[in-house]
C-alpha atoms as one frame of an Amber mdcrd trajectory, in Angstrom:
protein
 -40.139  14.308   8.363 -43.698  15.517   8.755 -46.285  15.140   5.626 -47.050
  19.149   6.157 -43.605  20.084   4.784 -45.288  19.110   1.751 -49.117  20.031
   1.345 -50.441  20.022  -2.174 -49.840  23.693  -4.121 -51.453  22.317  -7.283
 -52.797  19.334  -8.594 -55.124  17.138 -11.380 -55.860  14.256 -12.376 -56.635
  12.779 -15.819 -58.795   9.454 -16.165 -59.382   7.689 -19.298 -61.135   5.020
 -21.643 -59.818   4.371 -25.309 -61.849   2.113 -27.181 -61.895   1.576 -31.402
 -64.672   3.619 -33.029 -67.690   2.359 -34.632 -69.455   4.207 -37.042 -72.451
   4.512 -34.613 -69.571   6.446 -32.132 -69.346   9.020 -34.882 -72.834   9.682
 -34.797 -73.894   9.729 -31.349 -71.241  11.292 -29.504 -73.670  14.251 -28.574
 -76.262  11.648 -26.960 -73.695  10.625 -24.581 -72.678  14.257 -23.561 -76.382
  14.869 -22.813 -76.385  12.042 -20.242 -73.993  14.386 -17.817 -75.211  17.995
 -19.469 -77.037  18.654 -16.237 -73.436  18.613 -13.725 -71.675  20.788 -15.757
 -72.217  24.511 -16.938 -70.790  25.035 -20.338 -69.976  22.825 -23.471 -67.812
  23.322 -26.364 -68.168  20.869 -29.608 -65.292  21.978 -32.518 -66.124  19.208
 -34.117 -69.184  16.754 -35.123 -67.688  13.646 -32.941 -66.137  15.467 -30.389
 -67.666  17.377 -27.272 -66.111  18.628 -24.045 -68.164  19.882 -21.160 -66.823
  21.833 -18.795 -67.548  23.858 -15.577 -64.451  26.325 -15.168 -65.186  27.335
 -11.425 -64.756  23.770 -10.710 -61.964  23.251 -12.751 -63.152  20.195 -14.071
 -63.993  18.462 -17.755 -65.076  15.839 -19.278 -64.241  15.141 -23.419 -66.574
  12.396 -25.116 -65.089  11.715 -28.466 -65.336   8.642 -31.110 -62.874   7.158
 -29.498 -62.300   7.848 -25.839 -63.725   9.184 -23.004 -61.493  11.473 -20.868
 -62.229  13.063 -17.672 -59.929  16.058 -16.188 -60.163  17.675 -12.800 -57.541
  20.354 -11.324 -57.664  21.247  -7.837 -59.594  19.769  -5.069 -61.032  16.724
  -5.870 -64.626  15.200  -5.476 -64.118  11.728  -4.343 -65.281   8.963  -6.828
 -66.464  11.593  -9.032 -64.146  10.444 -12.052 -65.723   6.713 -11.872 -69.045
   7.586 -12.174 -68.979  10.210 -14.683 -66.983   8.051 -17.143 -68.696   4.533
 -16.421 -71.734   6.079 -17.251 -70.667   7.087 -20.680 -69.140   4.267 -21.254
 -72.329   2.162 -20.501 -73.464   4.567 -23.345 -70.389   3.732 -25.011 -70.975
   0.277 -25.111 -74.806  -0.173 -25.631 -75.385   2.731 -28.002 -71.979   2.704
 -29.996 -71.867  -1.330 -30.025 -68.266  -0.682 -28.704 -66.010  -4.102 -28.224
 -62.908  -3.505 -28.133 -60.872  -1.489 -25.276 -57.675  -0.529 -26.381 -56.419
   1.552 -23.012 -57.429   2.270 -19.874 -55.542   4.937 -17.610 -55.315   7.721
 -14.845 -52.503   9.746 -14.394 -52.073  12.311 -11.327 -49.700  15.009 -11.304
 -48.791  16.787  -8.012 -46.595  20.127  -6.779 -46.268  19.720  -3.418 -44.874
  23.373  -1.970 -41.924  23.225   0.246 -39.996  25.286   2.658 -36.988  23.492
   1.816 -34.457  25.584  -0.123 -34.175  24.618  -4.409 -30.367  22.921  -3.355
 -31.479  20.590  -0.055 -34.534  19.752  -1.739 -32.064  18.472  -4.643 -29.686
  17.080  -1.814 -32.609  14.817  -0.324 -34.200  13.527  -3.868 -30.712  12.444
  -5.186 -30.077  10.930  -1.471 -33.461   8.717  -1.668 -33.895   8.069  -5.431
 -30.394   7.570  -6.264 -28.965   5.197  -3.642 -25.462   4.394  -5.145 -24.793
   8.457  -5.263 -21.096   7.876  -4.068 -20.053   6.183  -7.077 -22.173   8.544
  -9.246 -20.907  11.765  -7.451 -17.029  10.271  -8.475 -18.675  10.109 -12.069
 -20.531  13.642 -12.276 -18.899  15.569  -9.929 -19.596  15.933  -6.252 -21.980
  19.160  -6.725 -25.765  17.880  -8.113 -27.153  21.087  -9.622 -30.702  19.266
  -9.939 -32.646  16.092 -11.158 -35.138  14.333 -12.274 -36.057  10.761 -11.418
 -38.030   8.471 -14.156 -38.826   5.357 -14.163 -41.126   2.854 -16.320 -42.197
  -0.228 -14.544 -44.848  -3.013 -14.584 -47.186  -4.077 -11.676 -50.354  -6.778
 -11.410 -50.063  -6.296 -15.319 -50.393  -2.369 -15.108 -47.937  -0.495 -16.363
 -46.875   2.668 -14.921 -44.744   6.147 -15.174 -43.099   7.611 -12.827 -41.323
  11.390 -12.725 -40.311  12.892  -9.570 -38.229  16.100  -9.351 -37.844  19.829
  -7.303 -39.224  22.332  -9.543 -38.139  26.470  -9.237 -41.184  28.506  -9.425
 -40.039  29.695 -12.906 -40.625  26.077 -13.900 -44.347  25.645 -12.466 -46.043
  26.578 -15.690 -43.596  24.393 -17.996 -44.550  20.894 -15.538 -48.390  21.977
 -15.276 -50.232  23.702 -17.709 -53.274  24.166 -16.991 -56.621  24.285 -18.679
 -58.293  26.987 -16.335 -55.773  29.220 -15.288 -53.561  31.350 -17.409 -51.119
  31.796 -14.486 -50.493  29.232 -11.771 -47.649  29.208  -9.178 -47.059  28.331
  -5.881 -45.197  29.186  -2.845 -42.565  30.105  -1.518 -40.389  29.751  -4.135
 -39.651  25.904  -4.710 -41.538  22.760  -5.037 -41.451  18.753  -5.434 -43.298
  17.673  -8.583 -44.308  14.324  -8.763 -46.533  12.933 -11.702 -47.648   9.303
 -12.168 -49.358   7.754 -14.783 -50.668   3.764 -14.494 -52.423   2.210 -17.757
 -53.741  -0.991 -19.425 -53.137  -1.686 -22.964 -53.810  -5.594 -22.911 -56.750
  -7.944 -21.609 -59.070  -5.487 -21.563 -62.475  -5.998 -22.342 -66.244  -4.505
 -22.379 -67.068  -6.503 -18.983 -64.100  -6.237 -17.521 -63.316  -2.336 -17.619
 -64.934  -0.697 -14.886 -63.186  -3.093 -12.688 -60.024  -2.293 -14.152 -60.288
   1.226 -13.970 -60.533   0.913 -10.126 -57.796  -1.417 -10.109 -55.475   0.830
 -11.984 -56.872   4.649  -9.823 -55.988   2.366  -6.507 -52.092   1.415  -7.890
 -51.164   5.213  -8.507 -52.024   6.070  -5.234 -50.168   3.174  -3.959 -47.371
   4.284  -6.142 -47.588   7.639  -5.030 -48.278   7.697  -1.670 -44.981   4.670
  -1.357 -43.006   7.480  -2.855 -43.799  10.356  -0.706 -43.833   8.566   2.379
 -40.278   7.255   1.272 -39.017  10.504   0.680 -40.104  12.283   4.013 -38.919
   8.542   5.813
């Protein structure tokens, strides 16, 4: 099965750095925004220790807060863009706000891949891959699978990760991905495979230690992900 029976319709990805406030974080949030000011084109601040800037053409944010740092991009993506807007507000971070403690670090990216298979075979071929003892289930549910969806927790090299994997009707694009730009999004034809994973760090983490961990845990979704697609058109 060929990857181009299913090429990307829609897509984002959301990377992030929790850390426990200070009450210097409180106070300088806006300094840190002002760092990356420059590569976007608007900014929004609803409140004192919070402020988002944005660029809606590009489909792309970043929100500096307290507390976290969290970067969002729809769409195409700029390679290694992610990294080096949030390590350098977390250098801020960490100088500035006399951050120490990391409480979670994660990136999560959510894909609907368009498909010319029909809503029922592209049910037929998930529940044949992801549910391998589907005999003995059939005898249990009933021989005709209506739809799915596949989700899974799991561990990994101390990550942790999310997995959900299932054919969405066009109906159901908006429900899976809502997104920040675009009031409407779809795609076509008429059906599509969603796939969204999510790996994160809650323990071990440290101030010297984070950017490293960051690009440990970007590289292990797209392990994850890629092992899954290539699985499913094996």
């Amino acid at each position: 099965m060929p990857r181009d029976d299913f090429p990307i319709g829609l897509q984002r990805i959301i990377g992030q750095i929790r850390y426990r406030p200070t009450l210097t974080s409180f106070q300088a949030v806006t300094e840190a925004a002002k760092l990356l000011e420059d590569e976007f084109t608007e900014w929004l601040a609803p409140k004192p220790d919070v402020v988002t800037l944005y660029t809606p053409e590009n489909k792309k944010y970043i929100e500096i807060t307290s507390d976290a740092i969290t970067y969002v991009k729809e769409g195409v993506q700029t390679p290694n863009e992610l990294q080096s807007f949030v390590t350098k507000v977390f250098d801020i971070a960490t100088e500035k706000f006399k951050v120490v403690e990391i409480r979670r670090i994660g990136f999560r990216k959510t894909q609907i891949l368009e498909t010319t298979f029909s809503f029922s075979d592209l049910v037929d071929l998930l529940y044949k891959k992801l549910y391998p003892q589907n005999a003995q289930i059939k005898e249990i549910s009933g021989e005709n699978t209506r739809d799915l969806q596949f989700v899974l927790d799991s561990s990994n090299d101390g990550f942790l990760n999310h997995t959900q994997i299932g054919p969405l009707d066009k109906k159901e694009v908006s429900i899976y991905f809502r997104s920040k730009f675009d009031e409407k999004v779809e795609i076509h034809p008429n059906q599509g495979l969603f796939i969204d994973v999510d790996v994160f760090a809650n323990d071990d983490l440290t101030v010297e230690n984070t950017k490293e961990k960051l690009d440990q845990i970007i590289s292990e979704n797209d392990r994850i992900l890629k092992g899954y697609l290539e699985y499913i058109q094996s």
